[in-house]
Amino acid sequence: MSRLGTFRASYLVALSCIGSFLFAYDTGIVGGVLGLPSFQKDMGVTAASKATISSNSASLLQAGAFFACFFVWPFTAKFGRRWSIVLAASIFNIGAILQLFFPGNSVGCWYAGRTIAGIGVGIATVIIPMYSAEMAPKEIRGRLGGMFQFFFTLGVFTSYWVDYAVQTRMAPSTTQWRIPVALQLIPGGFLGLGMLLTKESTRWLAKVGRREEALESLVWVRGGVLTPEVQAEMDEIVAAIVEEERIREGLTWREFLLPANRWRLLLVFTLQMGAQLTGNTSLAYFSPQVFNAVGAGSNAYLFSGFFGLVKVVSCLFFLLFLVERLGRRWPLIIGSFGMGVYMLIVALISATHPPKPNAGITSASVASLTMIYLEAMTFNISWGPVPWIYMSEIFPTRLREGGVAVGTSAQWLWNFVMSQITPHAIDNLGWKTFLMFAIFNFALVVYAFFIIKETKGLSLEEVDARKKKFPFSSRKARLDSNCPFFQFSVQRNPRSISNTEKAVSSTTRRTMLLPTISIVH
């Protein structure tokens, strides 16, 4: 692909990933803003209600996002990816504005704004990985798909330093906490306006029958020249869609109940659950409280800022140098093992050398902080970016909207669960919170080793068509070979395909890169 094509694909994905930045920034400011005395005074926060308001501020956003995952599925199927992201930005900005007000010194308007903003980021987290996967060339799809996590780390990093700046440089006032909240409107505006000027997803256009527009979109994002390679890619996209429609003609949501699709849904659900069980998101939400728990004292906000920095650096390193070399599977295995070790060390240090109030930075707290930083770096080269890349790759075009919606809803569901648990766990369990996360991470090593299959270097159609063996048997599927569960047989025509409609008709199957499936009813 040309240099211009690489630039255009990167630009499209980076623009759409501002939605991930919003998601991260909005969640990242919570821990810092809630700790400001000015916010507590304006919102009527008391010592007794602080933990509850902290949990609700995070979980209401996640609740809105969870339900938005299902609302956006039919919307994006009808109106496309681009308008879905514009809708997400508009809803998010409404929620951000509501968070600026506190009628009657209560948190009611704050809660409403968090929920509405959650709907916006929920839509964005469904559509952005899908849009990225559908527009990126296969050679750099992993790198571009991982930009979702990179922009997430960038949003967290920005939120921590904004919180630190207003906490140290401004006198307590309403303006002090409103500044970090209001700054969300800037990237929100860029996202909504920017998406109005971009191209729609090639695969979505082809799926809804707008083939000429689909080809135009593909040519533009590959560099502006209709080369044989671009035409071949277009033929492959359309052929896969036509064949899927032929095989699945007359079926609706019941397609998700087919054995292979049930497995795909289970896979994305457990992947996103695993990302939350690592404990990193909990650390990101409540980093000042976590750093206080390991002895950071009055420097908790400063350490939170550097916590965000190491996340950005490590994720960028992964995207530039590792994702297309290591693939998807091994980063998950190695990452979960490393995070388990770090969490276990923090637990042991905190148990044997508990932090003392007003003791300042001790050697034990330095060791714990180092382990937490290493855990953040490891997460952002493994369980941070990989699940978002993977879940956008394993579904066929016909089912991608629903599949990604299920995966993203699982992310928000477990996000909600962990945000409810973490503040109370830190207060009541102390060092055992880190032991809990260590056990979860070691369990994820086993999960990733036995369950995850590699998808590096394949087009989306090749991912769908390649042979896959799954670990459970099913009497519903009769396969083209002796695979115990479900697999695809792949044949490739040595001649290039120049006419898609001749290659695949509504009644004839050609020998090309397409799945061969027999279903026994």
Coordinates of C-alpha atoms in Angstrom, one line a residue:
M1 CA 0.0 0.0 0.0
S2 CA 1.2 3.5 -0.8
R3 CA 2.5 5.9 1.8
L4 CA -0.5 8.1 1.2
G5 CA -2.8 5.2 1.8
T6 CA -1.1 4.4 5.1
F7 CA -1.4 8.0 6.2
R8 CA -5.1 8.2 5.3
A9 CA -5.9 4.9 7.1
S10 CA -4.0 6.1 10.2
Y11 CA -5.8 9.5 10.0
L12 CA -9.2 8.0 9.9
V13 CA -8.5 5.6 12.8
A14 CA -6.9 8.3 14.9
L15 CA -9.8 10.7 14.4
S16 CA -12.4 8.1 15.4
C17 CA -10.3 7.1 18.4
I18 CA -10.8 10.5 19.9
G19 CA -13.9 8.7 21.2
S20 CA -11.6 6.4 23.2
F21 CA -9.8 9.5 24.5
L22 CA -13.2 10.8 25.7
F23 CA -14.0 7.5 27.4
A24 CA -10.7 7.5 29.2
Y25 CA -10.6 11.2 30.2
D26 CA -14.2 11.1 31.5
T27 CA -13.4 8.1 33.7
G28 CA -9.9 9.4 34.7
I29 CA -11.0 12.7 36.1
V30 CA -13.5 11.1 38.5
G31 CA -10.9 10.0 41.1
G32 CA -9.2 13.4 41.2
V33 CA -12.3 15.6 41.0
L34 CA -14.1 13.7 43.8
G35 CA -11.0 14.3 46.0
L36 CA -11.2 18.1 45.6
P37 CA -12.7 19.8 48.7
S38 CA -14.3 22.4 46.3
F39 CA -16.3 19.6 44.6
Q40 CA -17.2 18.0 47.9
K41 CA -18.6 21.3 49.2
D42 CA -20.6 22.1 46.1
M43 CA -22.1 18.6 45.8
G44 CA -22.7 18.1 49.5
V45 CA -20.4 15.2 49.8
T46 CA -19.8 13.9 53.4
A47 CA -17.3 11.5 54.8
A48 CA -20.1 8.9 55.1
S49 CA -21.2 9.3 51.5
K50 CA -17.9 9.7 49.8
A51 CA -17.3 6.0 48.9
T52 CA -20.8 5.6 47.6
I53 CA -20.7 8.8 45.4
S54 CA -17.3 7.7 44.1
S55 CA -18.6 4.3 43.1
N56 CA -21.8 5.8 41.6
S57 CA -19.9 8.4 39.6
A58 CA -18.0 5.7 37.8
S59 CA -20.7 3.0 37.6
L60 CA -23.5 5.3 36.3
L61 CA -21.3 6.1 33.3
Q62 CA -20.8 2.4 32.8
A63 CA -24.5 1.6 33.1
G64 CA -25.3 4.2 30.4
A65 CA -22.6 2.7 28.2
F66 CA -23.8 -0.9 28.8
F67 CA -27.3 -0.2 27.5
A68 CA -26.0 2.0 24.7
C69 CA -24.1 -1.0 23.3
F70 CA -27.5 -2.6 22.3
F71 CA -29.2 0.6 21.2
V72 CA -26.5 1.4 18.7
W73 CA -26.5 -2.0 17.1
P74 CA -29.6 -1.5 14.9
F75 CA -28.7 2.2 14.4
T76 CA -25.2 1.5 12.9
A77 CA -26.6 -1.4 10.8
K78 CA -29.0 1.1 9.2
F79 CA -27.1 4.4 9.2
G80 CA -23.5 3.3 9.2
R81 CA -20.4 3.7 11.3
R82 CA -19.7 7.4 10.6
W83 CA -23.1 8.7 11.7
S84 CA -23.0 6.5 14.8
I85 CA -19.8 8.2 15.9
V86 CA -21.3 11.6 15.3
L87 CA -24.2 10.6 17.4
A88 CA -21.9 9.4 20.2
A89 CA -20.1 12.7 20.3
S90 CA -23.3 14.7 20.4
I91 CA -24.7 12.7 23.3
F92 CA -21.5 12.8 25.2
N93 CA -21.3 16.6 25.0
I94 CA -24.8 16.9 26.4
G95 CA -23.7 14.7 29.3
A96 CA -20.5 16.7 29.9
I97 CA -22.5 20.0 30.0
L98 CA -24.9 18.6 32.6
Q99 CA -22.0 17.6 34.9
L100 CA -21.1 21.3 35.3
F101 CA -24.2 22.1 37.4
F102 CA -25.2 21.3 41.0
P103 CA -28.7 22.7 41.7
G104 CA -29.4 22.6 45.4
N105 CA -25.9 21.4 46.3
S106 CA -26.8 17.9 45.3
V107 CA -25.3 15.3 43.0
G108 CA -28.5 14.7 41.0
C109 CA -27.4 16.7 37.9
W110 CA -23.9 15.2 38.2
Y111 CA -25.4 11.7 38.1
A112 CA -27.6 12.5 35.2
G113 CA -24.7 13.9 33.2
R114 CA -22.5 10.9 34.0
T115 CA -25.3 8.5 32.7
I116 CA -25.9 10.5 29.5
A117 CA -22.1 10.8 28.9
G118 CA -21.9 7.0 29.4
I119 CA -24.4 6.5 26.6
G120 CA -22.2 8.5 24.3
V121 CA -19.0 6.7 25.2
G122 CA -20.8 3.4 25.0
I123 CA -21.8 4.0 21.4
A124 CA -18.2 5.1 20.7
T125 CA -16.6 2.0 22.2
V126 CA -18.8 -0.2 20.0
I127 CA -18.3 1.6 16.7
I128 CA -14.7 2.7 16.9
P129 CA -13.1 -0.8 17.0
M130 CA -15.4 -1.9 14.3
Y131 CA -14.7 1.1 12.0
S132 CA -11.0 0.7 12.6
A133 CA -10.9 -2.9 11.7
E134 CA -13.1 -2.4 8.6
M135 CA -11.0 0.4 7.2
A136 CA -7.5 -0.6 8.1
P137 CA -5.3 -2.7 5.7
K138 CA -4.4 -6.1 7.0
E139 CA -0.7 -5.4 7.1
I140 CA -1.2 -2.7 9.9
R141 CA -4.6 -3.6 11.2
G142 CA -3.3 -4.7 14.5
R143 CA -1.3 -1.4 14.9
L144 CA -4.3 0.8 13.9
G145 CA -6.7 -1.3 16.0
G146 CA -4.5 -0.8 19.0
M147 CA -4.8 2.9 18.6
F148 CA -8.1 2.6 20.5
Q149 CA -6.1 1.6 23.6
F150 CA -3.4 4.2 22.9
F151 CA -5.9 7.0 22.8
F152 CA -7.4 5.6 26.0
T153 CA -4.0 5.8 27.8
L154 CA -3.6 9.3 26.4
G155 CA -7.0 10.3 27.8
V156 CA -6.1 8.9 31.2
F157 CA -2.7 10.6 31.2
T158 CA -4.3 14.0 30.3
S159 CA -7.0 13.6 33.0
Y160 CA -4.5 12.8 35.7
W161 CA -2.3 15.8 35.0
V162 CA -5.3 18.2 34.6
D163 CA -6.4 17.0 38.1
Y164 CA -2.9 17.5 39.5
A165 CA -2.7 21.0 38.0
V166 CA -6.0 22.2 39.4
Q167 CA -5.3 20.6 42.7
T168 CA -1.9 22.3 43.2
R169 CA -2.3 25.5 41.2
M170 CA -5.8 26.7 42.0
A171 CA -7.5 27.8 45.1
P172 CA -10.6 25.7 46.1
S173 CA -13.5 27.1 44.2
T174 CA -16.3 25.9 41.8
T175 CA -14.0 26.8 38.9
Q176 CA -11.4 24.4 40.2
W177 CA -13.4 21.3 39.6
R178 CA -15.3 22.6 36.6
I179 CA -12.2 23.1 34.5
P180 CA -11.3 19.4 34.2
V181 CA -15.0 18.5 33.5
A182 CA -15.5 21.3 30.9
L183 CA -12.3 20.4 29.0
Q184 CA -14.1 17.3 27.7
L185 CA -16.1 19.4 25.4
I186 CA -13.1 20.2 23.2
P187 CA -12.2 16.7 22.0
G188 CA -16.0 15.9 21.9
G189 CA -16.5 18.7 19.4
F190 CA -13.5 17.6 17.3
L191 CA -14.8 14.1 17.1
G192 CA -18.3 15.1 16.0
L193 CA -17.2 17.6 13.5
G194 CA -14.3 15.6 12.2
M195 CA -16.4 12.5 11.4
L196 CA -18.6 14.6 9.2
L197 CA -15.7 15.0 6.8
T198 CA -14.5 11.3 6.6
K199 CA -15.4 8.3 4.5
E200 CA -17.9 5.7 5.5
S201 CA -16.8 2.1 6.2
T202 CA -16.2 0.2 2.9
R203 CA -17.5 -3.1 4.3
W204 CA -20.7 -1.5 5.6
L205 CA -21.4 0.2 2.3
A206 CA -20.8 -3.1 0.5
K207 CA -23.1 -4.9 2.9
V208 CA -26.0 -2.5 2.3
G209 CA -25.6 -2.8 -1.5
R210 CA -23.9 0.6 -2.2
R211 CA -21.0 -1.1 -4.1
E212 CA -19.8 2.0 -6.1
E213 CA -19.6 4.1 -2.9
A214 CA -17.8 1.2 -1.2
L215 CA -15.2 1.0 -4.0
E216 CA -14.7 4.7 -3.9
S217 CA -14.2 4.6 -0.1
L218 CA -11.7 1.8 -0.4
V219 CA -9.7 3.5 -3.2
W220 CA -9.5 6.7 -1.1
V221 CA -8.3 5.0 2.0
R222 CA -5.8 2.9 0.1
G223 CA -4.1 6.0 -1.5
G224 CA -6.5 7.2 -4.2
V225 CA -5.5 4.8 -7.0
L226 CA -7.5 1.8 -8.2
T227 CA -4.7 -0.8 -8.4
P228 CA -5.2 -4.5 -9.0
E229 CA -4.6 -5.1 -5.3
V230 CA -7.3 -2.7 -4.3
Q231 CA -9.7 -4.3 -6.8
A232 CA -8.9 -7.7 -5.5
E233 CA -9.5 -6.6 -2.0
M234 CA -12.9 -5.2 -3.0
D235 CA -13.8 -8.4 -4.8
E236 CA -12.9 -10.4 -1.7
I237 CA -15.0 -8.1 0.5
V238 CA -18.1 -8.3 -1.7
A239 CA -17.7 -12.0 -2.4
A240 CA -17.6 -12.8 1.4
I241 CA -20.7 -10.7 2.0
V242 CA -22.6 -12.3 -0.9
E243 CA -21.7 -15.8 0.3
E244 CA -22.6 -15.0 3.9
E245 CA -26.0 -13.8 2.7
R246 CA -26.5 -16.8 0.5
I247 CA -25.7 -19.2 3.3
R248 CA -27.6 -17.3 6.0
E249 CA -30.5 -16.2 3.9
G250 CA -33.7 -16.0 6.0
L251 CA -31.9 -16.2 9.3
T252 CA -32.0 -13.4 11.8
W253 CA -30.6 -13.2 15.4
R254 CA -30.7 -17.0 15.4
E255 CA -27.4 -16.9 13.6
F256 CA -25.8 -16.0 16.9
L257 CA -27.0 -19.4 18.2
L258 CA -25.1 -21.4 15.7
P259 CA -22.2 -23.3 17.4
A260 CA -19.3 -21.3 15.9
N261 CA -21.1 -17.9 16.6
R262 CA -21.9 -19.0 20.2
W263 CA -18.2 -19.6 20.6
R264 CA -17.3 -16.2 19.2
L265 CA -19.7 -14.5 21.6
L266 CA -18.4 -16.4 24.5
L267 CA -14.8 -15.6 23.5
V268 CA -15.4 -11.8 23.3
F269 CA -17.4 -11.8 26.5
T270 CA -14.6 -13.6 28.4
L271 CA -11.9 -11.5 26.8
Q272 CA -13.4 -8.3 28.0
M273 CA -14.1 -9.7 31.4
G274 CA -10.5 -10.8 31.7
A275 CA -9.3 -7.3 30.8
Q276 CA -11.2 -5.9 33.8
L277 CA -10.2 -8.8 36.2
T278 CA -6.5 -7.8 35.6
G279 CA -7.2 -4.9 38.0
N280 CA -5.7 -2.2 35.8
T281 CA -8.9 -0.4 35.1
S282 CA -9.7 -0.3 38.8
L283 CA -6.3 1.3 39.4
A284 CA -7.0 3.8 36.7
Y285 CA -10.4 4.9 38.1
F286 CA -9.3 5.3 41.7
S287 CA -5.5 5.9 41.3
P288 CA -5.3 8.6 44.1
Q289 CA -7.0 6.2 46.5
V290 CA -4.8 3.3 45.4
F291 CA -1.6 5.3 45.7
N292 CA -2.6 6.5 49.2
A293 CA -3.2 2.8 50.1
V294 CA 0.4 1.9 49.3
G295 CA 1.9 5.0 51.0
A296 CA 2.1 7.8 48.5
G297 CA 0.6 10.2 51.0
S298 CA 0.2 13.8 49.8
N299 CA 2.0 12.9 46.5
A300 CA -0.9 10.7 45.4
Y301 CA -2.0 13.1 42.6
L302 CA 1.6 13.5 41.3
F303 CA 2.1 9.7 41.2
S304 CA -1.2 9.3 39.4
G305 CA 0.2 11.7 36.7
F306 CA 3.3 9.5 36.1
F307 CA 1.0 6.5 36.3
G308 CA -0.7 7.9 33.2
L309 CA 2.6 8.6 31.5
V310 CA 3.9 5.1 31.7
K311 CA 0.6 3.8 30.3
V312 CA 1.0 6.1 27.2
V313 CA 4.7 5.2 26.6
S314 CA 4.2 1.5 26.9
C315 CA 1.1 1.4 24.7
L316 CA 2.8 3.4 22.0
F317 CA 5.8 1.1 22.2
F318 CA 3.5 -1.9 21.7
L319 CA 1.8 -0.4 18.7
L320 CA 5.0 0.7 17.0
F321 CA 7.2 -2.4 17.6
L322 CA 5.3 -5.4 19.0
V323 CA 1.7 -5.8 17.8
E324 CA 2.5 -7.0 14.3
R325 CA 5.5 -9.1 15.5
L326 CA 4.1 -10.8 18.6
G327 CA 0.5 -11.0 17.4
R328 CA -2.4 -11.3 19.8
R329 CA -2.1 -14.6 21.8
W330 CA 1.4 -14.4 23.3
P331 CA 1.0 -10.8 24.6
L332 CA -2.1 -12.0 26.5
I333 CA -0.3 -15.0 28.0
I334 CA 2.9 -13.2 29.0
G335 CA 1.0 -10.0 30.1
S336 CA -1.3 -11.8 32.5
F337 CA 1.6 -13.7 34.1
G338 CA 3.6 -10.5 34.6
M339 CA 0.7 -8.6 36.1
G340 CA 0.0 -11.5 38.4
V341 CA 3.6 -11.4 39.7
Y342 CA 3.5 -7.6 40.2
M343 CA 0.1 -7.7 42.0
L344 CA 1.4 -10.5 44.3
I345 CA 4.5 -8.5 45.2
V346 CA 2.4 -5.4 46.1
A347 CA 0.2 -7.6 48.2
L348 CA 3.1 -9.1 50.1
I349 CA 4.8 -5.7 50.6
S350 CA 1.6 -4.1 51.8
A351 CA 0.9 -7.0 54.2
T352 CA 4.4 -7.1 55.7
H353 CA 5.1 -3.3 55.6
P354 CA 1.7 -1.5 55.9
P355 CA 1.9 2.2 55.1
K356 CA 1.7 4.5 58.0
P357 CA -0.1 7.9 58.0
N358 CA 2.2 10.9 57.6
A359 CA 5.3 8.6 57.3
G360 CA 6.2 10.0 53.8
I361 CA 7.7 7.9 51.1
T362 CA 9.4 4.8 52.4
S363 CA 11.4 2.1 50.7
A364 CA 8.3 -0.2 50.9
S365 CA 6.0 2.3 49.3
V366 CA 8.6 2.9 46.5
A367 CA 8.7 -0.8 45.8
S368 CA 4.9 -1.0 45.7
L369 CA 4.7 2.0 43.4
T370 CA 7.3 0.5 41.1
M371 CA 5.3 -2.7 40.8
I372 CA 2.1 -0.7 40.1
Y373 CA 3.8 1.2 37.3
L374 CA 5.2 -2.1 35.9
E375 CA 1.7 -3.5 36.0
A376 CA 0.3 -0.5 34.1
M377 CA 3.1 -0.9 31.4
T378 CA 2.4 -4.6 31.1
F379 CA -1.3 -4.1 30.7
N380 CA -0.9 -1.7 27.9
I381 CA 1.2 -4.1 25.8
S382 CA -1.2 -6.9 26.4
W383 CA -4.7 -6.9 27.9
G384 CA -5.2 -3.2 27.2
P385 CA -5.1 -3.1 23.4
V386 CA -5.4 -6.8 22.3
P387 CA -9.1 -7.5 23.3
W388 CA -10.3 -4.5 21.2
I389 CA -8.3 -5.7 18.2
Y390 CA -9.3 -9.3 18.6
M391 CA -13.0 -8.9 19.0
S392 CA -13.2 -6.8 15.8
E393 CA -11.4 -9.5 13.8
I394 CA -13.2 -12.7 14.6
F395 CA -16.8 -11.9 13.4
P396 CA -18.0 -12.1 9.8
T397 CA -19.3 -8.8 8.3
R398 CA -22.9 -9.9 8.7
L399 CA -22.6 -10.4 12.4
R400 CA -19.9 -7.8 13.3
E401 CA -22.2 -5.1 14.7
G402 CA -23.9 -7.5 17.1
G403 CA -20.8 -9.4 18.0
V404 CA -18.8 -6.2 18.8
A405 CA -21.8 -4.9 20.7
V406 CA -21.9 -8.0 22.9
G407 CA -18.1 -7.7 23.5
T408 CA -18.3 -4.1 24.4
S409 CA -21.3 -4.5 26.6
A410 CA -19.3 -7.2 28.5
Q411 CA -16.5 -4.7 29.0
W412 CA -18.9 -2.1 30.5
L413 CA -20.7 -4.7 32.6
W414 CA -17.5 -5.8 34.2
N415 CA -16.2 -2.3 34.4
F416 CA -19.4 -1.5 36.4
V417 CA -18.8 -4.5 38.7
M418 CA -15.2 -3.6 39.4
S419 CA -15.9 0.1 39.9
Q420 CA -18.5 -0.9 42.5
I421 CA -16.1 -3.3 44.3
T422 CA -12.8 -1.4 44.2
P423 CA -13.4 1.6 46.5
H424 CA -14.9 -0.6 49.2
A425 CA -12.3 -3.3 48.7
I426 CA -9.5 -0.8 49.2
D427 CA -11.2 0.5 52.4
N428 CA -12.1 -2.9 53.8
L429 CA -9.6 -5.5 52.4
G430 CA -6.5 -3.3 52.1
W431 CA -3.5 -5.4 50.8
K432 CA -5.8 -8.4 50.0
T433 CA -7.3 -6.4 47.1
F434 CA -3.9 -6.8 45.3
L435 CA -3.8 -10.5 46.2
M436 CA -7.3 -10.9 44.6
F437 CA -6.1 -9.3 41.4
A438 CA -3.0 -11.5 41.4
I439 CA -5.1 -14.6 41.5
F440 CA -7.3 -13.4 38.7
N441 CA -4.2 -12.7 36.5
F442 CA -2.7 -16.1 37.0
A443 CA -6.1 -17.7 36.0
L444 CA -6.0 -15.6 32.8
V445 CA -2.6 -17.2 31.9
V446 CA -4.4 -20.5 31.6
Y447 CA -7.3 -19.0 29.7
A448 CA -5.2 -17.3 27.1
F449 CA -2.9 -20.3 26.6
F450 CA -5.7 -22.7 25.8
I451 CA -8.4 -20.6 24.3
I452 CA -7.0 -17.7 22.2
K453 CA -6.0 -18.4 18.6
E454 CA -3.7 -16.2 16.5
T455 CA -5.2 -13.8 13.9
K456 CA -2.1 -11.7 13.1
G457 CA -1.5 -10.8 9.4
L458 CA -4.9 -12.0 8.1
S459 CA -7.6 -10.0 6.4
L460 CA -11.0 -10.0 8.0
E461 CA -12.2 -12.4 5.4
E462 CA -9.3 -14.7 5.9
V463 CA -9.9 -14.7 9.7
D464 CA -13.4 -15.8 9.0
A465 CA -12.4 -18.4 6.5
R466 CA -9.3 -19.9 8.0
K467 CA -9.4 -23.3 9.7
K468 CA -10.2 -23.0 13.4
K469 CA -10.7 -25.8 15.9
F470 CA -12.7 -25.1 19.0
P471 CA -12.5 -27.1 22.2
F472 CA -16.1 -28.2 22.6
S473 CA -18.1 -30.6 20.5
S474 CA -21.5 -30.0 19.1
R475 CA -24.1 -32.3 17.5
K476 CA -25.5 -29.3 15.5
A477 CA -22.5 -29.0 13.2
R478 CA -21.4 -31.4 10.5
L479 CA -18.0 -30.4 9.3
D480 CA -16.0 -30.8 6.1
S481 CA -13.3 -32.6 8.2
N482 CA -13.1 -34.3 11.5
C483 CA -12.9 -31.2 13.6
P484 CA -14.6 -31.9 17.0
F485 CA -16.6 -28.6 17.0
F486 CA -16.6 -26.3 14.1
Q487 CA -14.2 -25.3 11.4
F488 CA -13.8 -23.8 8.1
S489 CA -12.3 -25.3 5.0
V490 CA -10.4 -22.9 2.8
Q491 CA -9.7 -23.1 -0.9
R492 CA -8.0 -20.5 -3.0
N493 CA -8.4 -19.9 -6.7
P494 CA -4.9 -19.4 -8.2
R495 CA -6.4 -17.0 -10.7
S496 CA -7.4 -13.5 -9.6
I497 CA -11.1 -12.8 -9.3
S498 CA -12.1 -9.8 -11.4
N499 CA -15.8 -10.2 -11.3
T500 CA -17.3 -10.8 -7.9
E501 CA -20.8 -11.5 -9.1
K502 CA -19.5 -14.3 -11.4
A503 CA -17.3 -15.6 -8.6
V504 CA -20.2 -16.0 -6.2
S505 CA -23.8 -16.3 -7.3
S506 CA -26.9 -16.8 -5.3
T507 CA -26.9 -20.5 -6.2
T508 CA -23.3 -21.5 -7.0
R509 CA -20.3 -21.8 -4.7
R510 CA -17.0 -21.0 -6.2
T511 CA -13.6 -22.2 -5.0
M512 CA -12.3 -19.1 -3.4
L513 CA -11.5 -17.7 0.0
L514 CA -14.8 -18.5 1.6
P515 CA -16.1 -20.7 4.4
T516 CA -17.6 -24.1 3.7
I517 CA -20.3 -24.9 6.3
S518 CA -22.9 -27.6 6.6
I519 CA -25.5 -27.3 9.3
V520 CA -27.6 -30.3 10.4
H521 CA -31.0 -29.3 11.7

